[in-house]
XYZ file of C-alpha atoms in Angstrom:
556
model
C -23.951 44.208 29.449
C -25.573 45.381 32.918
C -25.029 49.356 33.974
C -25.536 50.116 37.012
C -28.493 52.219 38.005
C -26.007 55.147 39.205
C -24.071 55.043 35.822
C -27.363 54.805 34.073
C -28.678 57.779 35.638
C -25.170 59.380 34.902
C -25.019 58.653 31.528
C -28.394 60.031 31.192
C -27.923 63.434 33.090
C -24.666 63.393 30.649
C -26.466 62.638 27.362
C -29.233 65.404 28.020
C -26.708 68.392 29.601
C -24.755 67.190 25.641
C -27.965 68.307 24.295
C -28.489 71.264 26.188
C -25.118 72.144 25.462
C -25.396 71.308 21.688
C -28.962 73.655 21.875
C -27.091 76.762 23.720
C -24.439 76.028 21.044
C -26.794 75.767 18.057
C -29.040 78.509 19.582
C -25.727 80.861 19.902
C -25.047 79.674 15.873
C -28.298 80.920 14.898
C -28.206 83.986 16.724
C -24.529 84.494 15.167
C -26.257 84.173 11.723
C -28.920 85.895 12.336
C -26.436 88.842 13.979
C -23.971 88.939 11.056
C -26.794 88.580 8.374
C -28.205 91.725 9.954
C -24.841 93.597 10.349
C -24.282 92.621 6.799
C -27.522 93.747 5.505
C -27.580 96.998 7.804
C -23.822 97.653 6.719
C -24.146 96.731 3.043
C -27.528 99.235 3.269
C -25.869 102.036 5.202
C -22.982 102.142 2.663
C -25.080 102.041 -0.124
C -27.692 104.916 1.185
C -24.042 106.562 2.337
C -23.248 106.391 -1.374
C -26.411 107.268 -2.904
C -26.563 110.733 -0.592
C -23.191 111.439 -1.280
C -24.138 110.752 -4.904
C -27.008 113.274 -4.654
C -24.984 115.684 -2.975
C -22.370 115.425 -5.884
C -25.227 115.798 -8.401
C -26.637 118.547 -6.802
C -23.473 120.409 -6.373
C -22.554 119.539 -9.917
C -26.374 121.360 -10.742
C -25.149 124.514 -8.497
C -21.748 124.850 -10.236
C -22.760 124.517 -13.283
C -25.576 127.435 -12.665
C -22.758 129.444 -10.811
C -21.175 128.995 -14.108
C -23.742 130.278 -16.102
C -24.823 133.137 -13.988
C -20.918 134.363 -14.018
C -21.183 133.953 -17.456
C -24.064 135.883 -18.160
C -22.924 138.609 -15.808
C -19.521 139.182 -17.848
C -21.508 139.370 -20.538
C -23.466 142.292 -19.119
C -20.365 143.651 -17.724
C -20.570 142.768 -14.633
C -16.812 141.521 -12.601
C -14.591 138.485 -13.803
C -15.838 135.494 -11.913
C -14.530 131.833 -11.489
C -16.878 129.890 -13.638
C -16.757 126.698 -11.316
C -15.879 124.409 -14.254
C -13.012 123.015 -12.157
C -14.918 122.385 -8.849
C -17.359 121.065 -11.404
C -15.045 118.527 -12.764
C -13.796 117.209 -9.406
C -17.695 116.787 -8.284
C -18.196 115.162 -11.643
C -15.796 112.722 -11.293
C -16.405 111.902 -7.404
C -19.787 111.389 -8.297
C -18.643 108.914 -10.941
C -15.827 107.237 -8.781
C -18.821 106.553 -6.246
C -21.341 105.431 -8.781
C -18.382 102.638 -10.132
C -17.867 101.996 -6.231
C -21.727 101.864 -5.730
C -21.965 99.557 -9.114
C -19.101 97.284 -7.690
C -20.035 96.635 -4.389
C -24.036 96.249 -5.448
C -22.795 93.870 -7.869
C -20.934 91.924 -4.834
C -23.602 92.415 -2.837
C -25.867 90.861 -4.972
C -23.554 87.561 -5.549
C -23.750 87.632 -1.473
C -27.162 88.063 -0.976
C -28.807 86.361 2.392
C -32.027 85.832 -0.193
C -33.349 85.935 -3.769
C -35.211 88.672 -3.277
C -32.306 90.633 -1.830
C -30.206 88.969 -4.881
C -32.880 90.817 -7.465
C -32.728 93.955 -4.937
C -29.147 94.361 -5.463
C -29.231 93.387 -9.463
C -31.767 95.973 -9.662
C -29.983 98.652 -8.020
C -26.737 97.497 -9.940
C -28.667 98.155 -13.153
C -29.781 101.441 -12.050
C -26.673 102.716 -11.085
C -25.002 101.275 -14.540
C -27.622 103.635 -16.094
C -27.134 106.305 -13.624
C -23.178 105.950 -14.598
C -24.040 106.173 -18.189
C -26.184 109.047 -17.778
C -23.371 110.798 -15.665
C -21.319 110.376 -18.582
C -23.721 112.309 -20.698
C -24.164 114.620 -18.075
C -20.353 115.392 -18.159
C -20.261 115.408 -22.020
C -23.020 117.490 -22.139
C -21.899 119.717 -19.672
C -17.894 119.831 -21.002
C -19.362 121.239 -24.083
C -21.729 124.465 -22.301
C -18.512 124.779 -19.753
C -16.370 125.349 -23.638
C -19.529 127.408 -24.778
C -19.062 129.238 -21.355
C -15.075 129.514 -21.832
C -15.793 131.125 -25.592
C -18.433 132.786 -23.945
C -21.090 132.092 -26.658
C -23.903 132.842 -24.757
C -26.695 131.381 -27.083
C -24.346 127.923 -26.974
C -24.704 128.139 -23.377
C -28.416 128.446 -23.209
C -28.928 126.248 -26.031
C -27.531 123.098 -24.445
C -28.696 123.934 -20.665
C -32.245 122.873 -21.262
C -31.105 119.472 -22.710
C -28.047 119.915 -19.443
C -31.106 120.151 -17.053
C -32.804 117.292 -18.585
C -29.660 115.155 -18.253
C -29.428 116.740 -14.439
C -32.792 115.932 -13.341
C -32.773 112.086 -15.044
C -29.456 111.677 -13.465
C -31.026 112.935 -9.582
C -34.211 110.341 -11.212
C -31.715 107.263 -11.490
C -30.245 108.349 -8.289
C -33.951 108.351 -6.556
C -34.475 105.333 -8.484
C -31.447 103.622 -7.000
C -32.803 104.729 -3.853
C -36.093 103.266 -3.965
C -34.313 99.974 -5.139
C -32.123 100.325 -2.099
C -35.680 100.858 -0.014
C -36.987 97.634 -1.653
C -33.664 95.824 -0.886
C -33.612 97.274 2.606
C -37.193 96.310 2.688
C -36.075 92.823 1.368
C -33.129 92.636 3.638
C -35.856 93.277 6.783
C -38.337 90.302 5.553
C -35.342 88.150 5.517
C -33.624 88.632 8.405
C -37.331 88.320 9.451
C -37.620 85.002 8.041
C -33.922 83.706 8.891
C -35.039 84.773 12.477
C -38.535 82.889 12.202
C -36.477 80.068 10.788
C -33.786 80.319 13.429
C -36.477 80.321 15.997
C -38.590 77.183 14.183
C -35.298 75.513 14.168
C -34.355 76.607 17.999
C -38.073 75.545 18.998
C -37.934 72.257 17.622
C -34.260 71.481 18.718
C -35.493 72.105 22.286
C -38.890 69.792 21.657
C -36.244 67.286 20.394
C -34.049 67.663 23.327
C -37.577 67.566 25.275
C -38.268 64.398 23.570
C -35.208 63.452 24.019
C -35.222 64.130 27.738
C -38.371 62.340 28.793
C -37.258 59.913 26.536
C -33.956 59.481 28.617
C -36.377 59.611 31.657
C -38.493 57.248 30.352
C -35.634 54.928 29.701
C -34.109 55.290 33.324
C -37.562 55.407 34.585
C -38.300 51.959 33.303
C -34.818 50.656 34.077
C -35.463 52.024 37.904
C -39.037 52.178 38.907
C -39.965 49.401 37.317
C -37.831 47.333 38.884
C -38.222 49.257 42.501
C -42.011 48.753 42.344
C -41.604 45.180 41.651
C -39.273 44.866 44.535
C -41.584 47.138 46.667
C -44.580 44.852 45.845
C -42.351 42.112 47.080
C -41.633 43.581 49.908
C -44.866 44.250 50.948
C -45.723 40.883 50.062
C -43.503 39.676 52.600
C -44.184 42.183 55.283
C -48.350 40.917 55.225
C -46.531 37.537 55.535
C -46.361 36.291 52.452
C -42.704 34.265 52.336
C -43.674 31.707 49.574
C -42.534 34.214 46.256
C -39.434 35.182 45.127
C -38.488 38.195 43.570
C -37.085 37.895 39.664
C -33.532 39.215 39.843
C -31.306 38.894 36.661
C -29.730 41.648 36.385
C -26.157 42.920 37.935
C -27.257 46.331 38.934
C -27.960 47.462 42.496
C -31.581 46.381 42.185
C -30.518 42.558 40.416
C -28.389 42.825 44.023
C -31.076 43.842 45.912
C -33.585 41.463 44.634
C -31.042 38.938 44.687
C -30.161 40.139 48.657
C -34.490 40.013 49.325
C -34.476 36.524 48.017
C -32.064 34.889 50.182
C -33.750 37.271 53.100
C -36.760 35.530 52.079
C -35.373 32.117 52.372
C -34.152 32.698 56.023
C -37.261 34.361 56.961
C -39.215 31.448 55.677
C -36.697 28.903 57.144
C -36.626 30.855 60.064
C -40.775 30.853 60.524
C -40.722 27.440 59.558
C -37.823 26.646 62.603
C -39.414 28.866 64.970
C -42.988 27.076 64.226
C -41.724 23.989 65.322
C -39.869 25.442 67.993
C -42.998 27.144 69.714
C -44.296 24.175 69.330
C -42.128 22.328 71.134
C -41.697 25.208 73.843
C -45.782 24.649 73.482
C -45.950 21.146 74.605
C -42.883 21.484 76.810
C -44.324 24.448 79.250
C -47.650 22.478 79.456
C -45.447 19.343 80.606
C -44.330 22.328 82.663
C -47.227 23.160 83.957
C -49.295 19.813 84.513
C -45.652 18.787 86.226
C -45.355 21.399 88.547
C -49.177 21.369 89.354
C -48.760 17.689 90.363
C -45.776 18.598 92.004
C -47.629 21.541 94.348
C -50.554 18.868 95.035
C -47.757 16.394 96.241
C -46.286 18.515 98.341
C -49.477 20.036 99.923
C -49.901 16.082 100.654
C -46.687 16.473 102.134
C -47.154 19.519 104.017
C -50.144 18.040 105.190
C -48.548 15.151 106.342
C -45.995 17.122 107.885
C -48.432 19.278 110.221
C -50.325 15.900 111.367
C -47.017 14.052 112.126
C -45.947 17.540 114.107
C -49.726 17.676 115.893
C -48.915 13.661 116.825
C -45.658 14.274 118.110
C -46.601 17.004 119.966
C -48.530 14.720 121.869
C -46.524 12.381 122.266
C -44.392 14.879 123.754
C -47.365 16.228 126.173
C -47.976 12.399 126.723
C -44.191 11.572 127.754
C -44.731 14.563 130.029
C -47.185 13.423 131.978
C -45.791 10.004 132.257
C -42.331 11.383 133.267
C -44.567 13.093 135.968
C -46.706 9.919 137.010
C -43.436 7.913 136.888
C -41.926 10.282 139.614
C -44.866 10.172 141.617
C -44.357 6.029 141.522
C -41.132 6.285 142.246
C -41.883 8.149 145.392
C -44.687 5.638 146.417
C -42.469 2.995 145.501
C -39.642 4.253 148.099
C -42.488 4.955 149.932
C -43.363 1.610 150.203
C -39.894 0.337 150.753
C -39.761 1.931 153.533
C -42.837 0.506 154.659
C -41.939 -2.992 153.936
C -38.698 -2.203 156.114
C -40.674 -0.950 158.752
C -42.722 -4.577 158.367
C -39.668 -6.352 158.504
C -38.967 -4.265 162.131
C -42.412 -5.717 162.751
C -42.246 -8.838 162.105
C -38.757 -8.625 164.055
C -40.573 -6.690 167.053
C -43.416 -9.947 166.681
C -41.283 -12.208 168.047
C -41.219 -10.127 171.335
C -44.637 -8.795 171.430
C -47.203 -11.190 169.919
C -49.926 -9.393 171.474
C -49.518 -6.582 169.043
C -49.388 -8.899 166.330
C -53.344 -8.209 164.910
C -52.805 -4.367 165.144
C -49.084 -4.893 163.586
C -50.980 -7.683 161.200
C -53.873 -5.253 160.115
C -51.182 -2.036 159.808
C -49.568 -4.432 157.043
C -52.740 -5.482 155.484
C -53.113 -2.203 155.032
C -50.177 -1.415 153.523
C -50.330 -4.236 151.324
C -53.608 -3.228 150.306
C -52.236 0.294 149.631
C -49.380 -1.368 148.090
C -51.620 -3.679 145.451
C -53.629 -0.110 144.653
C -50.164 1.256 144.017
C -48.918 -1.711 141.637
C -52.262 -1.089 139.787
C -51.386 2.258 139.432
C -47.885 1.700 138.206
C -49.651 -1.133 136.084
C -52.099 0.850 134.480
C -48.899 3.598 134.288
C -47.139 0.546 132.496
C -50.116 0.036 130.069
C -50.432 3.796 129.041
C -45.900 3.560 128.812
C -46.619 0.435 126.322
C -49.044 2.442 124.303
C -47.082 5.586 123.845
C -43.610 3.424 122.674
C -46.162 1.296 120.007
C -47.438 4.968 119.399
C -43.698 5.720 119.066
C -42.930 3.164 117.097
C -45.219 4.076 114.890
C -44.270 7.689 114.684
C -40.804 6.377 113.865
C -42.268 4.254 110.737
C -44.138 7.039 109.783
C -41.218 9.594 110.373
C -38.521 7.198 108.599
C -41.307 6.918 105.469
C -41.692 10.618 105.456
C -37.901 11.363 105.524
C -37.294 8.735 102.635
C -39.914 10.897 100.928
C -38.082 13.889 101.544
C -34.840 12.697 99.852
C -31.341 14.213 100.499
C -33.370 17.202 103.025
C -34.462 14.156 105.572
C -31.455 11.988 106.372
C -30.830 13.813 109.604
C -34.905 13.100 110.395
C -34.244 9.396 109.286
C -31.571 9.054 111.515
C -33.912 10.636 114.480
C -36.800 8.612 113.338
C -34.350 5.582 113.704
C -33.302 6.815 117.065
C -37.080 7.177 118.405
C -37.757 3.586 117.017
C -34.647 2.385 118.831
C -36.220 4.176 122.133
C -39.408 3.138 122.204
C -38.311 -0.951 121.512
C -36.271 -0.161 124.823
C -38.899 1.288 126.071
C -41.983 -1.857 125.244
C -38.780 -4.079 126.447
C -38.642 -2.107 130.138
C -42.721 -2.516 130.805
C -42.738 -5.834 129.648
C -40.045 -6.451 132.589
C -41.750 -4.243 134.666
C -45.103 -5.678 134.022
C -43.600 -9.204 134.882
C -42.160 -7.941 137.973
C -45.560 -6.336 139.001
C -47.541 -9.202 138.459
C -45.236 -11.432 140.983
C -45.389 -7.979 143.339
C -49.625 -8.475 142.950
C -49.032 -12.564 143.762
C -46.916 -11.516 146.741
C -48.719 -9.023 147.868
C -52.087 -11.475 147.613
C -49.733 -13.804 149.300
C -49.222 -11.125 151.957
C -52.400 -10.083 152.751
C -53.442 -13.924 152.827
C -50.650 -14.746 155.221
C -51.730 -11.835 156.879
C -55.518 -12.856 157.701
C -54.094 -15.888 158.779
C -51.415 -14.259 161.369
C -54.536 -12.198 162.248
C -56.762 -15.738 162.467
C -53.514 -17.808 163.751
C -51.764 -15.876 166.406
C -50.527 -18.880 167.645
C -48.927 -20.301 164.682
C -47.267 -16.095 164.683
C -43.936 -16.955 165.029
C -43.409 -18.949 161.848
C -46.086 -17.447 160.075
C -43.860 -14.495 161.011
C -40.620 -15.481 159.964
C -42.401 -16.615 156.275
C -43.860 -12.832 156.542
C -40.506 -11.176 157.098
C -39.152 -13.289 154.317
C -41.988 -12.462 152.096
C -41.390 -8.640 152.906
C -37.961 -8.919 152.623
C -38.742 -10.312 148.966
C -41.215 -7.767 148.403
C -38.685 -5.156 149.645
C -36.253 -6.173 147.145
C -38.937 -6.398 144.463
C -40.127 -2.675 145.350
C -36.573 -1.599 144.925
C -36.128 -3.686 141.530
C -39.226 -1.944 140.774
C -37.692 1.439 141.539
C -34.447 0.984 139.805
C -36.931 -0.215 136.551
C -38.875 3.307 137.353
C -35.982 5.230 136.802
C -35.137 3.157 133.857
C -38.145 3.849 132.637
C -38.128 7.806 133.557
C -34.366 7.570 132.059
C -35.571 6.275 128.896
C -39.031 8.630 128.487
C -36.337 11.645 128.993
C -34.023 10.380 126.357
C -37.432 9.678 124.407
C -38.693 13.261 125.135
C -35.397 14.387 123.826
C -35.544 12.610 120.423
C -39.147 14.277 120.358
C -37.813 17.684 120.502
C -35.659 16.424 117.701
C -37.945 15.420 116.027
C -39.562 18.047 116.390
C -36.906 20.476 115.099
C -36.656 17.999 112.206
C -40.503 18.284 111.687
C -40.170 22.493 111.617
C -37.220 22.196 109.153
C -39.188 19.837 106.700
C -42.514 22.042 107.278
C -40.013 25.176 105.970
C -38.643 22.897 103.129
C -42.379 22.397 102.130
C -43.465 25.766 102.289
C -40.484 27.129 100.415
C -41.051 24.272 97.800
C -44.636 24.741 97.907
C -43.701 28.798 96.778
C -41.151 27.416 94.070
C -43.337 25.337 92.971
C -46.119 27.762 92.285
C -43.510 29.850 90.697
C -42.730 27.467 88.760
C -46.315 27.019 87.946
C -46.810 31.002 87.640
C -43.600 30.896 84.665
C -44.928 27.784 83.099
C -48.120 29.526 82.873
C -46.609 32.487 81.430
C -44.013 30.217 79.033
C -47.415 28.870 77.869
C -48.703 32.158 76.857
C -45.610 33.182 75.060
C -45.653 30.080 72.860
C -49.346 30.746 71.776
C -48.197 34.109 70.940
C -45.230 33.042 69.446
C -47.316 30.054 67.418
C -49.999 33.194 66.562
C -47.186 35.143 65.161
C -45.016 32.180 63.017
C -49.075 31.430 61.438
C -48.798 34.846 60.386
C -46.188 33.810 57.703
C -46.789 31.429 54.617
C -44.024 29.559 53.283
């Protein structure tokens, strides 16, 4: 049967206070005896000295009377007054003093069949047989002294002195037994003393080792709990601090159903979850372990990629950029060939109203001749010019073209953040095939403006050689400038085709553009969460080393 280490300790303070009770009880007992055998032995004592002195009194007053008795006697006899002779007063002292010597013989007699000890038993016996004598002597004493009291009532004096010698005898071995009983009653007293002395040693032997029982007893009891309790407690404590340097792999011996059985039993399971828990969490930091350096390696490729892209980004912005510069200046050289284009319509209609004006005045027809050499001449320089304009227009829409790869690459890159770029990239590619398509026309209709215009300055040097043959070499020169005329404004209508289509072009540059800035903020603001990425992964990686650190602490 398990009791619980509160009812143990219970039962314990219970079964010692019973024994400190049952000491204060036996303690009071022995003091009780040890009080009445001393009231007894002081009472019985008192009584009997009470006796005895009343005894002596008696006796001694008996002595006085019976003198008084005499001297009256003797003084009648010399003729002196009629006295009372005491016999009377005598008598009543005789027999009080022998109604207290049978009382003194009766109770000594008790007495001594109650005695506390033997030696108080023999007191008492002894003073019993003293005062037996001493009653036996009293009777003498009386007979004696009825016969001088009848001497004394005859008034024979020589009867009267005759017997008081033998009287006095009688009187003093009467006060002897009386002094006798009296030193008996000393040695009984004396008795009495060493044995209330002893039952008091005794009581206090007894008391004494009662309380080194109970003592015994006690730290016996202690003992007992103490090995029921600490015991127990230190193993559990050593088991606890077992477990708290790490130690999971014991377990605590619990079998009983007290609160330290529970609380071994309670430290076990703990245990077990501790140590399932260490072994859990050790595979669980490292997992976290090899999961934040994934982290980590993934996010540092991931910041290198999109420096790359960053990167990228700035070049593709520094190449459109001039591109954009680039479509400036050919918007700018295309209006300045469009004005030497009109320029040169108007020229070629001012041919035609010479070649008209030839007809009437063929004597102006070198200086009219030379005037449109010349301005074929200028006109050939010009178609150079808007060829080599045509050349640099070609390059910037393959440059364009280009771009709009690299830009539609770039946005597919980018994912969901670059659809609106691929859709300008697509537009830009769009442009500049419109664009290649325009130069090539224009580039065809410039070279038959250079063979008409060699045509025209050949035709001229012949009007110039032939000024006879003028009129129809006139008429072929007013058709050729007609044809050039319409050519020039062919080629003017393709200009502003052209400067149309580099606007539109300039346009989906500043798009691109805007596109470009967006995707350069998208990278930096990746670029950031990806170093904060890095920054946590780094930190992740230091909590699972300190997290593997402190699940090595534990053994299971």
């Amino acid at each position: 049967m398990s009791i619980s280490i509160g009812k143990r300790i219970l039962l314990g303070f219970v079964a010692i206070t019973i024994v400190i009770v049952a000491l204060g009880f036996y303690a009071l007992g022995q003091i009780g005896v040890v009080r009445d055998t001393t009231d007894g032995i002081v009472t019985r004592d008192l009584t009997v000295a009470r006796q005895l002195d009343d005894l002596a009194n008696k006796a001694r007053d008996m002595g006085l009377q019976r003198r008084n008795a005499i001297i009256a006697l003797l003084m009648r006899a010399r003729g002196g007054p009629e006295r009372d002779d005491g016999s009377a007063s005598w008598r009543r002292s005789a027999a009080e003093a022998e109604a207290i010597l049978a009382e003194l013989v009766r109770a000594t007699d008790s007495y001594r069949a109650r005695s506390a000890s033997e030696e108080r038993s023999l007191a008492w016996r002894k003073v019993n047989g003293i005062a037996i004598e001493a009653v036996a002597e009293l009777r003498e004493l009386r007979s004696a002294s009825e016969a001088q009291f009848a001497a004394i009532a005859a008034k024979d004096v020589d009867g009267v002195e005759a017997r008081n010698e033998a009287l006095n005898r009688s009187q003093e071995l009467f006060l002897s037994d009386i002094e006798r009983t009296r030193s008996a009653l000393d040695e009984g007293i004396a008795a009495g003393q060493r044995s209330v002395a002893d039952l008091y040693e005794r009581s206090r032997l007894s008391i004494l080792l009662t309380l080194g029982a109970c003592i015994v007893l006690s730290i016996l009891i202690t003992l007992l709990i103490s090995r029921a309790v600490v015991r127990p407690l230190e193993a559990v404590m050593a088991f606890a601090e077992r477990v708290g340097e790490g130690d999971l792999s014991g377990t605590l011996e619990a079998r009983g159903k007290d609160e330290i059985g529970r609380l071994g039993r309670t430290l076990n399971r703990m245990v077990a979850g501790l140590a399932d828990l260490a072994r859990t969490n050790r595979a669980a930091t490292s997992d976290l372990n090899a999961a934040a350096a994934e982290i980590r390696a993934s996010a540092q490729e991931q910041a290198a990629s999109v420096e790359e892209q960053f990167a990228a980004v700035q070049e593709t912005a520094a190449t459109v950029d001039e591109i954009t510069h680039s479509g400036a200046q050919i918007g700018k050289r295309a209006g300045e060939v469009i004005a030497t284009a009109q320029s040169t319509a108007q020229t070629s209609r001012a041919g035609l109203r010479a070649v008209a004006d030839t007809a009437r005045a063929m004597d102006s027809i070198r200086e009219q001749a030379e005037a449109v050499a010349g301005n074929i001449v200028a006109l050939s320089e010009k178609t150079q010019a808007i060829g080599d304009i045509i050349t640099t227009v070609n390059d910037i829409s393959e440059r364009t073209h280009l771009l709009a790869l690299n830009a539609a690459i770039e946005a597919a890159a980018a994912g969901e953040s670059g659809r609106s770029f691929a859709v300008v990239a697509s537009e830009m590619k769009l442009l500049a095939d419109q664009a290649k398509a325009a130069t090539g026309q224009v580039r065809t209709i410039l070279g038959e403006i250079q063979r008409g215009i060699n045509t025209s300055v050949m035709l001229t040097e012949e009007a110039v050689k032939r000024a006879a043959a003028g009129k129809a070499r006139s008429d072929t020169t007013q058709r050729t400038i007609e044809e050039i005329t319409a050519r020039v404004e062919e080629s003017v209508q393709t200009f502003q085709q052209i400067v149309a289509s580099t606007n539109q072009q300039q346009l989906g540059i500043e798009q691109v553009m805007g596109a470009l800035q967006n995707i350069r903020q998208a990278s930096q603001q990746t670029a950031a969460g990806t170093r904060e990425v890095e920054a946590a992964s780094a930190n992740l990686t230091e909590l699972a080393q300190a997290l593997m650190t402190l699940a090595e602490r534990y053994r299971h």
